[in-house]
Amino acid sequence: MTKAPATPKNGRRRHDREIIALAVPAFGALVAEPLFVMVDSAVVGHLGTPQLAGLGIAAALLMTAVSIFVFLAYATTAAVARRVGAGDLPAAIRQGMDGIWLALLLGAAVVALAVPTAPWLVGIFGASDTAAPYAITYLRISILGIPAMLVVLAATGVLRGLQDTRTPLYVAIGGFTVNAALNVTLVYGAGLGIAGSAWGTVIAQVGMAAAYLVVVVRGARRHNASLRPDAAGIRASARAGVPLLIRTLSLRAVLMIATAVAARLGDVDIAAHQIILSLWSLTAFALDAIAIAGQAIIGRYLGANDEKGAREACRRMVEWGIGCGILLGVLIVLARPLFIPLFTSDPSVQDTLLPALLVVAVSQPIAGVVFVLDGVLMGAGDGRYLAWAMLVTLAVFAPVALLVPSLGGGLTALWWAMTLMMAVRLVTLWLRTRSGRWIVTGATR
């Protein structure tokens, strides 16, 4: 019996299966991460307003630290996936271990710097005299979990590179469950208050890191890969991460500028902006799941010297990004009567929120393509271009956004500026993928 010839339709189905197999579990793991903060907020909120305010400040600092070091996952995914594609699993795991060792070193440095400076860091946020002590307490304890959090990022990158997004999902669910149980037990059962919430989160994070290390160490032993730190490999991981760090910091600057501008517009506008930003972040999780699949798939194709497969996968993922963006935009429009009252009952905030929300809905297809192409270029290890592209985007966005209040624009104008930011990213990423310069085959870039 002869084998059926390959067809474009069969190729699309193969890519679809790969994207779904990687993206769906990745989405679950991404959603589980912010649930940690939600659980802490729900438990601590019953202690009192000062405690909740303190938690909010400390959590903002911690989330900023995690977002800055997310390159540990991105760079590791691309490097490991290339070696998987090249058929060299020992080298893939060895590369992953270099990323984990780098995470431990960075985590230790953060702890050494942040513990003594916790009062100063809290003071930057202008915490009240009643909230500041709780923020300092939570921050000093939770900082001890930073090394584990960074190991989780790096190890997640290892498993994604190995084309495994299910294990991170299971670990995230387990960590969330343990964190919730420990928070209730330590805050109320042991009477530790906000300190109990911090310790519960640290213990859950250490447990997650340990679970990841067990999986990675087993893989290393199975393939006779060394677990010892390698100075050259750690330096290479750091060099690969620097451009992605610049990209991430530039993106964080965009979000901070947008929030600062919204605050200048008034209390109603900043309240509406925070609601929209929360929804925008939620849709970003769905689109980022496809980007994560792109990192793993593109890295593997390039490592296998399959330029055609990489191009076809990129094309199919762009189609997925457009489709998911359209779907999310429609859902935002249709579901707005349901979720807007959940966030606010203030008519003035609702009136300000609605037109800006429609701008977000319209921009979702653009965001879908941006996230996908971002993931494709990360999977190709094209971090230097991503850094420059994001700096250009920041340079375009910042003056436009800062002019919004002086020109009499409101929140809707600010979110049109955010849409401009996404459009600039789309142009820069599309030009790069169209040029083909991101396609560098082989086990290393």
XYZ file of C-alpha atoms in Angstrom:
445
model
C 0.000 0.000 0.000
C 1.542 3.325 -1.052
C 1.818 6.229 1.334
C -0.470 9.157 0.618
C 1.441 12.116 -0.794
C 1.912 15.171 1.379
C -0.542 17.976 0.618
C -0.870 21.554 1.886
C -4.012 20.472 3.753
C -2.176 17.628 5.485
C 0.645 20.033 6.360
C -1.792 22.490 7.942
C -3.369 19.695 9.966
C 0.034 18.587 11.230
C 0.903 22.123 12.274
C -2.530 22.546 13.868
C -2.033 19.421 15.966
C 1.372 20.650 17.126
C 0.094 24.134 17.943
C -2.899 22.826 19.907
C -0.822 20.223 21.764
C 1.615 22.910 22.942
C -0.584 26.005 23.233
C -3.520 24.636 25.255
C -1.451 23.391 28.227
C 0.720 26.530 27.981
C -2.391 28.691 28.333
C -3.414 26.777 31.455
C 0.004 27.288 33.026
C 0.006 31.002 32.151
C -3.412 31.541 33.732
C -2.359 29.664 36.882
C 0.482 32.114 37.590
C -1.620 35.245 38.338
C -3.949 33.091 40.417
C -1.191 32.970 43.057
C -1.596 36.699 43.643
C -5.392 36.422 43.545
C -5.362 33.760 46.276
C -3.027 35.818 48.440
C -5.257 38.869 47.931
C -8.430 36.964 48.825
C -6.922 35.548 52.028
C -5.105 38.686 53.158
C -8.040 40.921 52.253
C -9.972 39.551 55.220
C -7.220 40.675 57.596
C -7.867 44.354 56.873
C -7.383 47.145 54.378
C -3.818 48.077 55.455
C -2.711 44.455 55.047
C -4.277 44.232 51.591
C -2.694 47.534 50.567
C 0.684 46.266 51.775
C 0.252 43.060 49.811
C -0.634 45.041 46.681
C 2.590 47.036 46.858
C 4.793 44.007 47.566
C 3.080 41.934 44.852
C 3.655 44.698 42.289
C 7.382 44.672 43.092
C 7.567 40.884 42.866
C 5.656 40.696 39.584
C 7.977 43.327 38.140
C 10.993 41.221 39.108
C 9.493 38.104 37.545
C 8.575 39.933 34.330
C 12.113 41.320 34.033
C 13.632 37.845 34.262
C 11.121 36.128 31.967
C 13.935 35.971 29.395
C 15.130 32.920 31.340
C 12.169 31.012 29.914
C 12.234 32.533 26.440
C 15.955 32.176 25.720
C 16.093 28.666 27.182
C 13.116 27.500 25.123
C 14.727 28.573 21.847
C 18.173 27.152 22.644
C 16.851 23.794 23.883
C 14.389 23.436 20.969
C 17.203 23.904 18.429
C 19.187 21.055 19.920
C 16.080 18.884 20.059
C 15.585 19.530 16.354
C 19.217 18.614 15.734
C 18.597 15.290 17.498
C 21.054 16.003 20.329
C 19.011 15.559 23.525
C 22.046 15.456 25.879
C 23.163 18.852 24.545
C 19.590 20.150 24.820
C 19.365 19.223 28.496
C 22.894 20.515 29.099
C 21.815 23.854 27.614
C 18.777 23.832 29.865
C 20.925 23.225 32.943
C 23.030 26.267 32.044
C 19.827 28.331 32.083
C 18.840 26.896 35.477
C 22.268 27.653 36.972
C 21.976 31.214 35.640
C 18.554 31.489 37.296
C 20.021 30.417 40.647
C 22.827 32.968 40.398
C 20.455 35.790 39.472
C 18.033 34.754 42.211
C 20.771 34.834 44.846
C 21.813 38.310 43.670
C 18.224 39.587 43.876
C 17.827 38.242 47.422
C 21.112 39.825 48.542
C 20.078 43.207 47.125
C 16.353 43.259 47.901
C 16.175 42.047 51.518
C 18.112 44.999 53.013
C 16.530 47.526 50.637
C 12.924 46.377 51.125
C 11.879 49.510 53.115
C 13.322 51.758 50.390
C 11.604 49.792 47.619
C 8.263 50.029 49.423
C 8.828 53.743 49.986
C 9.179 54.343 46.232
C 5.537 53.335 45.862
C 4.484 55.945 48.409
C 2.961 53.441 50.823
C 1.006 54.896 53.737
C 2.343 54.603 57.277
C -0.233 51.918 58.033
C 0.373 49.826 54.911
C 4.190 50.105 54.718
C 5.024 47.702 57.602
C 2.872 44.975 56.061
C 4.386 45.553 52.622
C 7.922 45.304 54.050
C 7.076 42.119 55.964
C 5.539 40.415 52.949
C 8.311 41.563 50.612
C 11.225 40.478 52.810
C 9.793 36.985 53.247
C 8.568 36.486 49.689
C 11.902 37.655 48.243
C 13.371 34.436 49.647
C 11.314 32.601 47.041
C 12.796 34.567 44.112
C 15.528 31.969 43.343
C 12.834 29.283 43.163
C 10.654 31.508 40.966
C 13.531 32.067 38.535
C 14.361 28.342 38.488
C 10.728 27.714 37.591
C 11.055 30.159 34.664
C 14.240 28.537 33.358
C 12.994 24.974 33.871
C 9.719 25.848 32.157
C 11.819 26.980 29.203
C 13.677 23.651 29.230
C 10.478 21.632 29.062
C 8.917 23.883 26.421
C 12.060 23.433 24.349
C 11.647 19.684 24.775
C 8.114 20.160 23.340
C 6.507 19.473 26.731
C 3.970 22.037 27.955
C 1.876 19.522 29.915
C 4.330 19.140 32.798
C 4.425 22.928 33.439
C 0.624 22.879 33.523
C 0.556 20.087 36.105
C 3.225 21.801 38.218
C 1.354 25.117 38.048
C -1.899 23.487 39.168
C -0.109 21.718 42.012
C 1.628 24.928 43.076
C -1.623 26.868 43.030
C -3.370 24.229 45.167
C -0.556 24.071 47.732
C -0.322 27.859 47.870
C -4.056 28.203 48.553
C -4.015 25.570 51.306
C -0.903 26.977 52.991
C -2.220 30.540 52.865
C -5.389 29.656 54.728
C -3.539 27.403 57.193
C -0.694 29.789 58.014
C -2.637 33.062 57.956
C -5.591 31.923 60.044
C -4.761 28.501 61.499
C -1.269 29.463 62.683
C -2.194 33.109 63.219
C 0.803 34.428 61.275
C -1.174 37.083 59.432
C 0.373 38.524 56.261
C 3.674 36.812 57.053
C 1.868 33.466 56.802
C 0.662 34.363 53.314
C 4.218 35.177 52.256
C 5.625 31.953 53.708
C 2.881 29.922 52.043
C 3.795 31.399 48.653
C 7.523 30.817 49.212
C 6.962 27.174 50.183
C 4.744 26.611 47.130
C 7.362 28.172 44.844
C 10.154 26.056 46.301
C 7.986 22.968 45.814
C 7.370 23.894 42.170
C 11.086 24.433 41.575
C 11.854 21.067 43.198
C 9.289 19.326 40.983
C 10.843 20.835 37.868
C 14.353 19.903 38.971
C 13.302 16.291 39.529
C 11.998 16.110 35.951
C 15.081 17.796 34.455
C 17.570 15.769 36.524
C 15.861 12.530 35.511
C 16.134 13.558 31.888
C 19.796 14.453 32.340
C 20.609 11.074 33.864
C 18.645 9.250 31.181
C 20.685 10.924 28.453
C 23.994 11.104 30.353
C 23.991 14.911 30.388
C 26.170 16.700 32.927
C 24.460 18.542 35.775
C 27.517 20.533 36.847
C 27.626 24.290 36.279
C 29.544 25.249 33.146
C 30.893 28.805 33.180
C 30.993 29.115 29.392
C 27.443 27.772 29.039
C 26.123 30.101 31.762
C 27.777 33.092 30.084
C 26.241 32.058 26.745
C 22.793 31.850 28.368
C 23.278 35.299 29.864
C 24.369 36.777 26.518
C 21.314 35.286 24.814
C 19.094 36.753 27.525
C 20.383 40.357 27.435
C 18.535 41.383 24.222
C 15.329 39.798 25.513
C 15.802 41.669 28.803
C 16.029 44.939 26.850
C 12.884 43.987 24.937
C 11.017 43.209 28.149
C 12.112 46.405 29.900
C 11.003 48.442 26.875
C 7.598 46.757 26.944
C 7.289 47.391 30.692
C 8.135 51.055 30.023
C 5.252 51.250 27.535
C 2.804 49.899 30.127
C 4.142 52.213 32.855
C 3.851 55.267 30.591
C 0.283 54.311 29.706
C -0.637 53.976 33.382
C 1.048 57.275 34.249
C -0.842 59.083 31.468
C -4.139 57.535 32.578
C -3.453 58.729 36.141
C -2.975 62.289 34.840
C -6.357 62.101 33.136
C -8.145 61.714 36.494
C -9.496 59.128 38.928
C -12.292 57.969 36.643
C -9.907 57.424 33.742
C -7.277 55.564 35.777
C -9.977 53.324 37.266
C -11.303 52.501 33.800
C -7.750 52.046 32.493
C -6.931 49.466 35.165
C -10.027 47.454 34.240
C -9.126 47.529 30.546
C -5.512 46.666 31.295
C -6.647 43.636 33.317
C -8.788 42.438 30.412
C -5.986 43.185 27.917
C -3.616 41.093 30.036
C -6.102 38.214 30.060
C -6.385 38.200 26.273
C -2.586 38.391 26.141
C -2.391 35.045 27.973
C -4.420 33.376 25.223
C -2.284 34.881 22.459
C 0.954 34.263 24.354
C 0.114 30.556 24.501
C 0.335 30.442 20.694
C 3.588 32.402 20.873
C 5.020 29.829 23.280
C 4.083 27.069 20.855
C 5.829 29.105 18.175
C 9.038 29.354 20.203
C 9.219 25.584 20.635
C 8.148 24.602 17.122
C 10.287 27.115 15.206
C 13.364 26.345 17.289
C 12.954 22.634 16.595
C 12.528 23.109 12.823
C 15.575 25.362 12.572
C 17.640 22.953 14.650
C 16.655 20.200 12.225
C 17.784 22.373 9.259
C 14.184 22.380 7.989
C 13.811 25.888 6.591
C 10.657 24.986 4.663
C 9.009 23.527 7.773
C 9.868 26.664 9.766
C 8.330 28.933 7.111
C 5.175 26.812 6.862
C 4.794 26.677 10.641
C 5.254 30.454 10.850
C 2.599 31.006 8.188
C 0.122 28.706 9.918
C 0.688 30.279 13.320
C 0.067 33.732 11.850
C -3.283 32.424 10.598
C -3.966 31.155 14.109
C -3.034 34.543 15.555
C -5.419 36.371 13.220
C -8.239 33.914 13.915
C -7.791 34.015 17.694
C -7.526 37.811 17.608
C -10.811 38.131 15.708
C -12.492 35.690 18.110
C -11.241 37.564 21.185
C -12.333 40.891 19.715
C -15.842 39.583 19.081
C -16.016 38.088 22.591
C -15.014 41.408 24.139
C -17.791 43.207 22.286
C -20.468 40.586 22.993
C -19.540 39.996 26.648
C -19.086 43.625 27.679
C -22.583 43.910 29.279
C -21.691 40.943 31.468
C -18.198 41.690 32.689
C -18.209 45.512 32.975
C -20.629 45.464 35.961
C -18.390 42.866 37.626
C -15.559 45.400 37.779
C -17.428 48.609 38.570
C -20.908 49.926 39.314
C -19.868 53.570 38.846
C -21.739 54.926 35.783
C -18.992 57.453 35.010
C -16.328 54.737 34.964
C -18.555 52.547 32.784
C -19.152 55.393 30.326
C -15.413 56.092 30.101
C -14.602 52.425 29.819
C -16.894 51.449 26.946
C -15.423 53.359 23.949
C -11.855 52.517 24.980
C -12.869 48.877 25.310
C -14.125 48.865 21.736
C -10.697 50.101 20.621
C -9.140 47.139 22.412
C -11.568 44.789 20.654
C -10.691 46.216 17.227
C -6.959 45.837 17.915
C -7.078 42.157 18.877
C -6.312 40.761 15.380
C -3.229 43.015 15.287
C -2.225 41.747 18.726
C -2.728 38.166 17.574
C -0.196 38.526 14.763
C 2.236 40.492 16.963
C 2.302 37.817 19.662
C 2.797 35.039 17.115
C 5.633 36.774 15.244
C 7.237 37.665 18.578
C 7.221 33.967 19.459
C 8.547 32.964 16.031
C 11.530 35.309 16.286
C 12.204 34.236 19.866
C 12.174 30.620 18.749
C 14.674 31.560 16.052
C 16.919 33.160 18.669
C 16.565 36.559 16.980
C 16.687 38.436 20.279
C 18.888 41.284 19.085
C 16.352 42.336 16.456
C 13.497 42.022 18.970
C 15.349 44.374 21.325
C 15.892 47.026 18.640
C 12.317 46.678 17.365
C 10.894 47.222 20.845
C 13.120 50.248 21.443
C 11.824 51.755 18.178
C 8.274 51.022 19.288
C 8.880 52.732 22.638
C 10.368 55.764 20.870
C 7.229 56.104 18.728
C 4.722 55.406 21.497
C 6.107 57.561 24.307
C 5.690 61.029 22.738
C 2.274 60.167 21.294
C 0.982 58.884 24.638
C 2.441 61.802 26.613
C 0.690 64.269 24.288
C -2.756 62.775 25.016
C -3.519 64.906 28.146
C -2.130 68.151 26.687
C -4.178 67.716 23.503
C -7.345 67.145 25.510
C -7.600 63.456 24.671
C -9.161 61.008 27.072
C -8.801 57.326 27.810
C -10.018 56.337 24.341
C -7.234 58.415 22.779
C -4.712 56.728 25.076
C -5.841 53.294 23.922
C -5.609 54.410 20.306
C -1.990 55.217 21.185
C -1.657 51.691 22.574
C -3.077 50.388 19.286
C -0.470 52.462 17.447
C 2.168 50.791 19.600
C 0.921 47.361 18.565
C 0.778 48.458 14.910
C 4.430 49.583 15.038
C 5.363 46.230 16.534
C 3.414 44.501 13.768
C 5.294 46.392 11.046
C 8.747 45.786 12.545
C 8.101 42.078 13.169
C 6.447 41.517 9.779
C 9.357 43.152 7.937
C 11.794 40.882 9.742
C 9.893 37.670 9.074
C 9.339 38.643 5.452
C 13.063 39.296 4.959
C 13.945 35.737 5.999
C 16.990 36.946 7.952
C 15.645 35.257 11.083
C 16.107 31.852 9.468
C 19.426 30.549 10.738
C 19.492 26.750 10.777
C 21.594 24.429 12.918
C 21.902 23.367 16.548
C 23.109 26.857 17.504
C 22.362 30.259 16.012
